Amino acid sequence: NAGVTQTPKFQVLKTGQSMTLQCAQDMNHEYMSWYRQDPGMGLRLIHYSVGAGITDQGEVPNGYNVSRSTTEDFPLRLLSAAPSQTSVYFCASSSRDRGFSEQFFGPGTRLTVL
Amino acid sequence: AQSVAQPEDQVNVAEGNPLTVKCTYSVSGNPYLFWYVQYPNRGLQFLLKYITGDNLVKGSYGFEAEFNKSQTSFHLKKPSALVSDSALYFCAVDRAGATNKLIFGTGTLLAVQP
């Protein structure tokens, strides 16, 4: 198993540009989520999904969109990037069988918005 | 509001000595508590969790954590630290039990000196 994969690893955007961060998992996990990690603030939940076709907002959803058309994929879209979205983004997945909360994290995408 | 506090930004310990990384929480109802570890330029890895039962939980790499309901704490411990334990450690709590809406602390950097 590859686990949770994320692409790209690094990205630099200009203010106002759009892009999609890709996340995929091959463990057939029902639950997938996106977090952002900022210095001194830990990880904050952006959006999550409990299954294909079902998504919901986390703590900091503004400026981000998600969709879940398949069990495997959970892309995160930035519609109009802002410098405040400079961060490291982590995708995670978990299974109902493991009580959901034991999450498996991807390696992260480091995003800089100029 | 639910929250997690890690009062120490950094903990320094000599190799072979016991280590403790502190975590306190505030959550309504019964908490689900977790510890994750992050090595440089990597995603988070699950260490251990407390759901119910024995207050002393054993996890990966020789780590354990003690749940103390009266002090609302969930400190991470290891009897003998290794240099390879040096990493960033995050405590997390589930808001309402098995919902996967984890709230993370700000992280504690553990530095183990040879």
GROMACS .gro file of N, CA, C and O in nm, chain B:
model
  456
  115ALA      N    1  -1.584   2.595   2.500
  115ALA     CA    2  -1.526   2.547   2.375
  115ALA      C    3  -1.419   2.443   2.405
  115ALA      O    4  -1.350   2.450   2.505
  116GLN      N    5  -1.409   2.346   2.316
  116GLN     CA    6  -1.310   2.242   2.333
  116GLN      C    7  -1.172   2.294   2.298
  116GLN      O    8  -1.157   2.372   2.203
  117SER      N    9  -1.073   2.248   2.372
  117SER     CA   10  -0.937   2.293   2.344
  117SER      C   11  -0.836   2.195   2.400
  117SER      O   12  -0.869   2.111   2.485
  118VAL      N   13  -0.716   2.206   2.350
  118VAL     CA   14  -0.603   2.126   2.396
  118VAL      C   15  -0.486   2.220   2.421
  118VAL      O   16  -0.459   2.307   2.338
  119ALA      N   17  -0.418   2.202   2.531
  119ALA     CA   18  -0.303   2.287   2.561
  119ALA      C   19  -0.178   2.202   2.581
  119ALA      O   20  -0.180   2.101   2.652
  120GLN      N   21  -0.073   2.242   2.515
  120GLN     CA   22   0.059   2.183   2.538
  120GLN      C   23   0.145   2.298   2.590
  120GLN      O   24   0.187   2.384   2.513
  121PRO      N   25   0.168   2.302   2.720
  121PRO     CA   26   0.227   2.421   2.782
  121PRO      C   27   0.374   2.444   2.750
  121PRO      O   28   0.424   2.555   2.769
  122GLU      N   29   0.442   2.343   2.700
  122GLU     CA   30   0.585   2.356   2.671
  122GLU      C   31   0.609   2.356   2.521
  122GLU      O   32   0.570   2.262   2.452
  123ASP      N   33   0.674   2.461   2.471
  123ASP     CA   34   0.709   2.462   2.330
  123ASP      C   35   0.820   2.361   2.302
  123ASP      O   36   0.827   2.304   2.193
  124GLN      N   37   0.911   2.343   2.399
  124GLN     CA   38   1.023   2.251   2.379
  124GLN      C   39   1.055   2.182   2.511
  124GLN      O   40   1.047   2.242   2.618
  125VAL      N   41   1.091   2.055   2.498
  125VAL     CA   42   1.137   1.977   2.612
  125VAL      C   43   1.274   1.921   2.577
  125VAL      O   44   1.291   1.861   2.470
  126ASN      N   45   1.370   1.943   2.665
  126ASN     CA   46   1.505   1.892   2.645
  126ASN      C   47   1.532   1.782   2.747
  126ASN      O   48   1.504   1.799   2.866
  127VAL      N   49   1.588   1.672   2.701
  127VAL     CA   50   1.618   1.561   2.791
  127VAL      C   51   1.743   1.490   2.741
  127VAL      O   52   1.770   1.485   2.620
  128ALA      N   53   1.820   1.436   2.834
  128ALA     CA   54   1.939   1.360   2.796
  128ALA      C   55   1.901   1.217   2.761
  128ALA      O   56   1.808   1.159   2.819
  129GLU      N   57   1.972   1.161   2.665
  129GLU     CA   58   1.946   1.022   2.626
  129GLU      C   59   1.957   0.930   2.747
  129GLU      O   60   2.051   0.942   2.827
  130GLY      N   61   1.862   0.839   2.759
  130GLY     CA   62   1.860   0.746   2.870
  130GLY      C   63   1.775   0.792   2.988
  130GLY      O   64   1.738   0.711   3.073
  131ASN      N   65   1.745   0.921   2.993
  131ASN     CA   66   1.660   0.973   3.100
  131ASN      C   67   1.513   0.959   3.064
  131ASN      O   68   1.478   0.953   2.945
  132PRO      N   69   1.425   0.957   3.164
  132PRO     CA   70   1.282   0.953   3.134
  132PRO      C   71   1.235   1.086   3.077
  132PRO      O   72   1.294   1.191   3.106
  133LEU      N   73   1.132   1.080   2.995
  133LEU     CA   74   1.078   1.202   2.938
  133LEU      C   75   0.928   1.211   2.963
  133LEU      O   76   0.859   1.110   2.973
  134THR      N   77   0.880   1.336   2.973
  134THR     CA   78   0.737   1.363   2.983
  134THR      C   79   0.705   1.482   2.895
  134THR      O   80   0.773   1.585   2.901
  135VAL      N   81   0.603   1.467   2.813
  135VAL     CA   82   0.550   1.578   2.733
  135VAL      C   83   0.407   1.600   2.780
  135VAL      O   84   0.325   1.510   2.776
  136LYS      N   85   0.377   1.723   2.822
  136LYS     CA   86   0.251   1.750   2.890
  136LYS      C   87   0.138   1.790   2.794
  136LYS      O   88   0.162   1.855   2.692
  137CYS      N   89   0.017   1.751   2.834
  137CYS     CA   90  -0.102   1.788   2.758
  137CYS      C   91  -0.219   1.798   2.854
  137CYS      O   92  -0.240   1.709   2.936
  138THR      N   93  -0.294   1.907   2.843
  138THR     CA   94  -0.419   1.919   2.917
  138THR      C   95  -0.529   1.952   2.817
  138THR      O   96  -0.504   2.006   2.709
  139TYR      N   97  -0.651   1.918   2.852
  139TYR     CA   98  -0.760   1.934   2.758
  139TYR      C   99  -0.883   1.992   2.825
  139TYR      O  100  -0.897   1.987   2.948
  140SER      N  101  -0.970   2.045   2.741
  140SER     CA  102  -1.099   2.091   2.787
  140SER      C  103  -1.201   2.049   2.681
  140SER      O  104  -1.193   2.093   2.566
  141VAL      N  105  -1.292   1.960   2.720
  141VAL     CA  106  -1.391   1.910   2.625
  141VAL      C  107  -1.515   1.867   2.700
  141VAL      O  108  -1.506   1.816   2.812
  142SER      N  109  -1.629   1.891   2.641
  142SER     CA  110  -1.753   1.848   2.705
  142SER      C  111  -1.772   1.699   2.684
  142SER      O  112  -1.739   1.645   2.579
  143GLY      N  113  -1.820   1.633   2.786
  143GLY     CA  114  -1.841   1.490   2.776
  143GLY      C  115  -1.711   1.413   2.791
  143GLY      O  116  -1.609   1.465   2.834
  144ASN      N  117  -1.716   1.287   2.755
  144ASN     CA  118  -1.597   1.203   2.765
  144ASN      C  119  -1.505   1.227   2.647
  144ASN      O  120  -1.549   1.223   2.533
  145PRO      N  121  -1.378   1.251   2.674
  145PRO     CA  122  -1.285   1.281   2.563
  145PRO      C  123  -1.226   1.155   2.502
  145PRO      O  124  -1.207   1.053   2.570
  146TYR      N  125  -1.196   1.163   2.376
  146TYR     CA  126  -1.107   1.068   2.310
  146TYR      C  127  -0.975   1.143   2.290
  146TYR      O  128  -0.974   1.250   2.230
  147LEU      N  129  -0.866   1.089   2.339
  147LEU     CA  130  -0.738   1.161   2.341
  147LEU      C  131  -0.633   1.086   2.261
  147LEU      O  132  -0.629   0.962   2.263
  148PHE      N  133  -0.544   1.161   2.195
  148PHE     CA  134  -0.447   1.102   2.104
  148PHE      C  135  -0.313   1.173   2.116
  148PHE      O  136  -0.305   1.290   2.152
  149TRP      N  137  -0.209   1.098   2.082
  149TRP     CA  138  -0.077   1.156   2.061
  149TRP      C  139  -0.029   1.116   1.922
  149TRP      O  140  -0.040   1.000   1.882
  150TYR      N  141   0.025   1.218   1.852
  150TYR     CA  142   0.085   1.198   1.721
  150TYR      C  143   0.227   1.253   1.726
  150TYR      O  144   0.257   1.346   1.801
  151VAL      N  145   0.314   1.198   1.640
  151VAL     CA  146   0.452   1.245   1.630
  151VAL      C  147   0.479   1.286   1.486
  151VAL      O  148   0.428   1.225   1.391
  152GLN      N  149   0.557   1.393   1.471
  152GLN     CA  150   0.594   1.441   1.338
  152GLN      C  151   0.745   1.455   1.330
  152GLN      O  152   0.805   1.536   1.402
  153TYR      N  153   0.806   1.377   1.241
  153TYR     CA  154   0.949   1.390   1.214
  153TYR      C  155   0.968   1.497   1.107
  153TYR      O  156   0.875   1.526   1.029
  154PRO      N  157   1.086   1.556   1.098
  154PRO     CA  158   1.109   1.666   1.003
  154PRO      C  159   1.064   1.632   0.861
  154PRO      O  160   1.095   1.524   0.809
  155ASN      N  161   0.991   1.724   0.802
  155ASN     CA  162   0.945   1.713   0.663
  155ASN      C  163   0.861   1.587   0.638
  155ASN      O  164   0.862   1.532   0.527
  156ARG      N  165   0.791   1.543   0.739
  156ARG     CA  166   0.703   1.426   0.725
  156ARG      C  167   0.564   1.459   0.774
  156ARG      O  168   0.542   1.558   0.845
  157GLY      N  169   0.469   1.374   0.740
  157GLY     CA  170   0.335   1.385   0.797
  157GLY      C  171   0.332   1.331   0.939
  157GLY      O  172   0.429   1.275   0.988
  158LEU      N  173   0.219   1.349   1.005
  158LEU     CA  174   0.205   1.301   1.142
  158LEU      C  175   0.185   1.150   1.144
  158LEU      O  176   0.123   1.092   1.054
  159GLN      N  177   0.237   1.089   1.250
  159GLN     CA  178   0.218   0.945   1.270
  159GLN      C  179   0.148   0.922   1.403
  159GLN      O  180   0.183   0.982   1.504
  160PHE      N  181   0.052   0.834   1.403
  160PHE     CA  182  -0.023   0.800   1.523
  160PHE      C  183   0.066   0.725   1.622
  160PHE      O  184   0.140   0.633   1.585
  161LEU      N  185   0.061   0.767   1.750
  161LEU     CA  186   0.137   0.700   1.855
  161LEU      C  187   0.049   0.616   1.945
  161LEU      O  188   0.079   0.499   1.971
  162LEU      N  189  -0.056   0.677   1.998
  162LEU     CA  190  -0.144   0.606   2.090
  162LEU      C  191  -0.273   0.684   2.110
  162LEU      O  192  -0.282   0.801   2.072
  163LYS      N  193  -0.371   0.616   2.170
  163LYS     CA  194  -0.498   0.682   2.196
  163LYS      C  195  -0.561   0.628   2.324
  163LYS      O  196  -0.535   0.514   2.365
  164TYR      N  197  -0.642   0.712   2.386
  164TYR     CA  198  -0.725   0.673   2.498
  164TYR      C  199  -0.870   0.693   2.457
  164TYR      O  200  -0.910   0.802   2.419
  165ILE      N  201  -0.947   0.584   2.470
  165ILE     CA  202  -1.090   0.592   2.444
  165ILE      C  203  -1.166   0.569   2.575
  165ILE      O  204  -1.250   0.647   2.616
  166THR      N  205  -1.136   0.457   2.638
  166THR     CA  206  -1.198   0.423   2.764
  166THR      C  207  -1.114   0.315   2.830
  166THR      O  208  -1.023   0.262   2.768
  167GLY      N  209  -1.143   0.284   2.956
  167GLY     CA  210  -1.073   0.174   3.021
  167GLY      C  211  -0.953   0.217   3.100
  167GLY      O  212  -0.954   0.321   3.166
  168ASP      N  213  -0.846   0.138   3.095
  168ASP     CA  214  -0.725   0.160   3.173
  168ASP      C  215  -0.668   0.299   3.146
  168ASP      O  216  -0.652   0.340   3.030
  169ASN      N  217  -0.636   0.370   3.255
  169ASN     CA  218  -0.587   0.507   3.240
  169ASN      C  219  -0.447   0.513   3.179
  169ASN      O  220  -0.406   0.618   3.130
  170LEU      N  221  -0.372   0.405   3.187
  170LEU     CA  222  -0.237   0.401   3.130
  170LEU      C  223  -0.244   0.332   2.995
  170LEU      O  224  -0.279   0.215   2.986
  171VAL      N  225  -0.211   0.407   2.891
  171VAL     CA  226  -0.219   0.356   2.755
  171VAL      C  227  -0.079   0.337   2.699
  171VAL      O  228   0.005   0.427   2.709
  172LYS      N  229  -0.054   0.223   2.639
  172LYS     CA  230   0.077   0.197   2.578
  172LYS      C  231   0.066   0.209   2.428
  172LYS      O  232  -0.037   0.170   2.368
  173GLY      N  233   0.171   0.267   2.366
  173GLY     CA  234   0.167   0.289   2.223
  173GLY      C  235   0.294   0.245   2.154
  173GLY      O  236   0.369   0.162   2.205
  174SER      N  237   0.319   0.306   2.041
  174SER     CA  238   0.434   0.269   1.958
  174SER      C  239   0.564   0.322   2.017
  174SER      O  240   0.564   0.420   2.090
  175TYR      N  241   0.675   0.256   1.979
  175TYR     CA  242   0.811   0.300   2.011
  175TYR      C  243   0.837   0.313   2.161
  175TYR      O  244   0.923   0.391   2.203
  176GLY      N  245   0.766   0.240   2.244
  176GLY     CA  246   0.788   0.244   2.388
  176GLY      C  247   0.722   0.358   2.461
  176GLY      O  248   0.744   0.375   2.582
  177PHE      N  249   0.643   0.439   2.392
  177PHE     CA  250   0.573   0.550   2.456
  177PHE      C  251   0.447   0.501   2.527
  177PHE      O  252   0.386   0.401   2.488
  178GLU      N  253   0.411   0.575   2.631
  178GLU     CA  254   0.287   0.552   2.701
  178GLU      C  255   0.230   0.685   2.746
  178GLU      O  256   0.301   0.786   2.747
  179ALA      N  257   0.101   0.686   2.778
  179ALA     CA  258   0.039   0.809   2.824
  179ALA      C  259  -0.059   0.776   2.935
  179ALA      O  260  -0.121   0.670   2.935
  180GLU      N  261  -0.071   0.870   3.027
  180GLU     CA  262  -0.158   0.850   3.142
  180GLU      C  263  -0.273   0.948   3.138
  180GLU      O  264  -0.253   1.071   3.137
  181PHE      N  265  -0.394   0.895   3.135
  181PHE     CA  266  -0.515   0.976   3.138
  181PHE      C  267  -0.550   1.006   3.283
  181PHE      O  268  -0.562   0.915   3.365
  182ASN      N  269  -0.567   1.133   3.316
  182ASN     CA  270  -0.606   1.174   3.450
  182ASN      C  271  -0.729   1.263   3.438
  182ASN      O  272  -0.719   1.381   3.401
  183LYS      N  273  -0.843   1.207   3.470
  183LYS     CA  274  -0.968   1.279   3.449
  183LYS      C  275  -0.980   1.399   3.543
  183LYS      O  276  -1.027   1.506   3.503
  184SER      N  277  -0.938   1.385   3.667
  184SER     CA  278  -0.952   1.493   3.763
  184SER      C  279  -0.865   1.613   3.728
  184SER      O  280  -0.902   1.728   3.752
  185GLN      N  281  -0.749   1.587   3.668
  185GLN     CA  282  -0.659   1.695   3.627
  185GLN      C  283  -0.675   1.729   3.480
  185GLN      O  284  -0.603   1.817   3.429
  186THR      N  285  -0.766   1.664   3.412
  186THR     CA  286  -0.789   1.679   3.266
  186THR      C  287  -0.656   1.681   3.191
  186THR      O  288  -0.628   1.772   3.110
  187SER      N  289  -0.576   1.579   3.218
  187SER     CA  290  -0.444   1.573   3.153
  187SER      C  291  -0.424   1.440   3.083
  187SER      O  292  -0.489   1.339   3.115
  188PHE      N  293  -0.332   1.440   2.989
  188PHE     CA  294  -0.299   1.318   2.913
  188PHE      C  295  -0.151   1.330   2.874
  188PHE      O  296  -0.116   1.350   2.758
  189HIS      N  297  -0.064   1.317   2.971
  189HIS     CA  298   0.080   1.336   2.950
  189HIS      C  299   0.143   1.216   2.882
  189HIS      O  300   0.115   1.101   2.918
  190LEU      N  301   0.232   1.244   2.791
  190LEU     CA  302   0.307   1.141   2.718
  190LEU      C  303   0.437   1.113   2.793
  190LEU      O  304   0.506   1.207   2.832
  191LYS      N  305   0.470   0.985   2.806
  191LYS     CA  306   0.589   0.948   2.882
  191LYS      C  307   0.668   0.838   2.813
  191LYS      O  308   0.612   0.761   2.733
  192LYS      N  309   0.796   0.832   2.847
  192LYS     CA  310   0.880   0.720   2.805
  192LYS      C  311   0.989   0.702   2.910
  192LYS      O  312   1.050   0.800   2.953
  193PRO      N  313   1.014   0.580   2.954
  193PRO     CA  314   1.109   0.558   3.064
  193PRO      C  315   1.253   0.595   3.030
  193PRO      O  316   1.326   0.641   3.117
  194SER      N  317   1.292   0.577   2.903
  194SER     CA  318   1.431   0.600   2.866
  194SER      C  319   1.436   0.660   2.726
  194SER      O  320   1.405   0.591   2.627
  195ALA      N  321   1.472   0.787   2.715
  195ALA     CA  322   1.467   0.857   2.587
  195ALA      C  323   1.581   0.816   2.494
  195ALA      O  324   1.693   0.786   2.540
  196LEU      N  325   1.552   0.817   2.366
  196LEU     CA  326   1.652   0.792   2.262
  196LEU      C  327   1.669   0.919   2.178
  196LEU      O  328   1.574   0.996   2.161
  197VAL      N  329   1.789   0.935   2.122
  197VAL     CA  330   1.811   1.049   2.033
  197VAL      C  331   1.711   1.048   1.918
  197VAL      O  332   1.661   1.152   1.874
  198SER      N  333   1.677   0.928   1.872
  198SER     CA  334   1.583   0.914   1.760
  198SER      C  335   1.440   0.953   1.797
  198SER      O  336   1.354   0.963   1.709
  199ASP      N  337   1.413   0.977   1.925
  199ASP     CA  338   1.280   1.025   1.967
  199ASP      C  339   1.263   1.173   1.941
  199ASP      O  340   1.152   1.226   1.954
  200SER      N  341   1.370   1.242   1.908
  200SER     CA  342   1.364   1.386   1.882
  200SER      C  343   1.268   1.414   1.766
  200SER      O  344   1.288   1.363   1.654
  201ALA      N  345   1.164   1.491   1.793
  201ALA     CA  346   1.060   1.517   1.694
  201ALA      C  347   0.961   1.615   1.755
  201ALA      O  348   0.975   1.658   1.870
  202LEU      N  349   0.858   1.646   1.676
  202LEU     CA  350   0.750   1.734   1.722
  202LEU      C  351   0.631   1.646   1.761
  202LEU      O  352   0.589   1.559   1.683
  203TYR      N  353   0.580   1.666   1.881
  203TYR     CA  354   0.473   1.582   1.934
  203TYR      C  355   0.346   1.664   1.951
  203TYR      O  356   0.348   1.773   2.008
  204PHE      N  357   0.235   1.607   1.903
  204PHE     CA  358   0.106   1.673   1.910
  204PHE      C  359   0.009   1.590   1.992
  204PHE      O  360  -0.007   1.470   1.967
  205CYS      N  361  -0.059   1.658   2.083
  205CYS     CA  362  -0.172   1.600   2.153
  205CYS      C  363  -0.300   1.642   2.080
  205CYS      O  364  -0.305   1.753   2.023
  206ALA      N  365  -0.400   1.555   2.077
  206ALA     CA  366  -0.525   1.589   2.009
  206ALA      C  367  -0.643   1.529   2.084
  206ALA      O  368  -0.630   1.427   2.152
  207VAL      N  369  -0.757   1.595   2.071
  207VAL     CA  370  -0.879   1.548   2.136
  207VAL      C  371  -0.992   1.546   2.034
  207VAL      O  372  -0.998   1.630   1.944
  208ASP      N  373  -1.076   1.449   2.046
  208ASP     CA  374  -1.194   1.442   1.961
  208ASP      C  375  -1.306   1.518   2.030
  208ASP      O  376  -1.334   1.494   2.148
  209ARG      N  377  -1.375   1.604   1.954
  209ARG     CA  378  -1.471   1.694   2.016
  209ARG      C  379  -1.586   1.621   2.082
  209ARG      O  380  -1.621   1.649   2.194
  210ALA      N  381  -1.646   1.527   2.007
  210ALA     CA  382  -1.770   1.473   2.061
  210ALA      C  383  -1.771   1.322   2.056
  210ALA      O  384  -1.874   1.261   2.062
  211GLY      N  385  -1.653   1.263   2.044
  211GLY     CA  386  -1.646   1.119   2.048
  211GLY      C  387  -1.663   1.055   1.913
  211GLY      O  388  -1.772   1.054   1.858
  212ALA      N  389  -1.554   1.003   1.856
  212ALA     CA  390  -1.558   0.926   1.731
  212ALA      C  391  -1.618   1.004   1.615
  212ALA      O  392  -1.682   0.947   1.529
  213THR      N  393  -1.599   1.134   1.613
  213THR     CA  394  -1.648   1.212   1.499
  213THR      C  395  -1.536   1.245   1.404
  213THR      O  396  -1.559   1.294   1.296
  214ASN      N  397  -1.412   1.220   1.447
  214ASN     CA  398  -1.293   1.251   1.368
  214ASN      C  399  -1.269   1.399   1.349
  214ASN      O  400  -1.194   1.438   1.262
  215LYS      N  401  -1.335   1.484   1.424
  215LYS     CA  402  -1.306   1.627   1.419
  215LYS      C  403  -1.201   1.657   1.525
  215LYS      O  404  -1.230   1.716   1.628
  216LEU      N  405  -1.079   1.615   1.498
  216LEU     CA  406  -0.974   1.630   1.597
  216LEU      C  407  -0.934   1.775   1.617
  216LEU      O  408  -0.921   1.851   1.522
  217ILE      N  409  -0.914   1.811   1.745
  217ILE     CA  410  -0.855   1.940   1.779
  217ILE      C  411  -0.714   1.913   1.828
  217ILE      O  412  -0.693   1.835   1.920
  218PHE      N  413  -0.618   1.978   1.765
  218PHE     CA  414  -0.477   1.954   1.797
  218PHE      C  415  -0.423   2.063   1.888
  218PHE      O  416  -0.463   2.179   1.879
  219GLY      N  417  -0.328   2.025   1.973
  219GLY     CA  418  -0.249   2.122   2.045
  219GLY      C  419  -0.148   2.185   1.951
  219GLY      O  420  -0.137   2.149   1.834
  220THR      N  421  -0.072   2.280   2.005
  220THR     CA  422   0.023   2.354   1.923
  220THR      C  423   0.154   2.280   1.901
  220THR      O  424   0.237   2.324   1.823
  221GLY      N  425   0.171   2.169   1.970
  221GLY     CA  426   0.291   2.088   1.949
  221GLY      C  427   0.401   2.119   2.049
  221GLY      O  428   0.417   2.232   2.095
  222THR      N  429   0.479   2.016   2.082
  222THR     CA  430   0.596   2.029   2.169
  222THR      C  431   0.714   1.965   2.099
  222THR      O  432   0.707   1.849   2.057
  223LEU      N  433   0.820   2.041   2.085
  223LEU     CA  434   0.941   1.988   2.023
  223LEU      C  435   1.025   1.917   2.129
  223LEU      O  436   1.065   1.977   2.229
  224LEU      N  437   1.047   1.790   2.108
  224LEU     CA  438   1.130   1.710   2.199
  224LEU      C  439   1.270   1.701   2.144
  224LEU      O  440   1.290   1.657   2.030
  225ALA      N  441   1.367   1.743   2.222
  225ALA     CA  442   1.507   1.736   2.181
  225ALA      C  443   1.580   1.646   2.280
  225ALA      O  444   1.587   1.677   2.399
  226VAL      N  445   1.632   1.535   2.231
  226VAL     CA  446   1.706   1.441   2.315
  226VAL      C  447   1.853   1.453   2.282
  226VAL      O  448   1.895   1.431   2.169
  227GLN      N  449   1.931   1.491   2.384
  227GLN     CA  450   2.075   1.511   2.363
  227GLN      C  451   2.152   1.383   2.392
  227GLN      O  452   2.122   1.313   2.488
  228PRO      N  453   2.253   1.352   2.308
  228PRO     CA  454   2.333   1.231   2.331
  228PRO      C  455   2.411   1.238   2.460
  228PRO      O  456   2.446   1.346   2.507
   0.00000   0.00000   0.00000
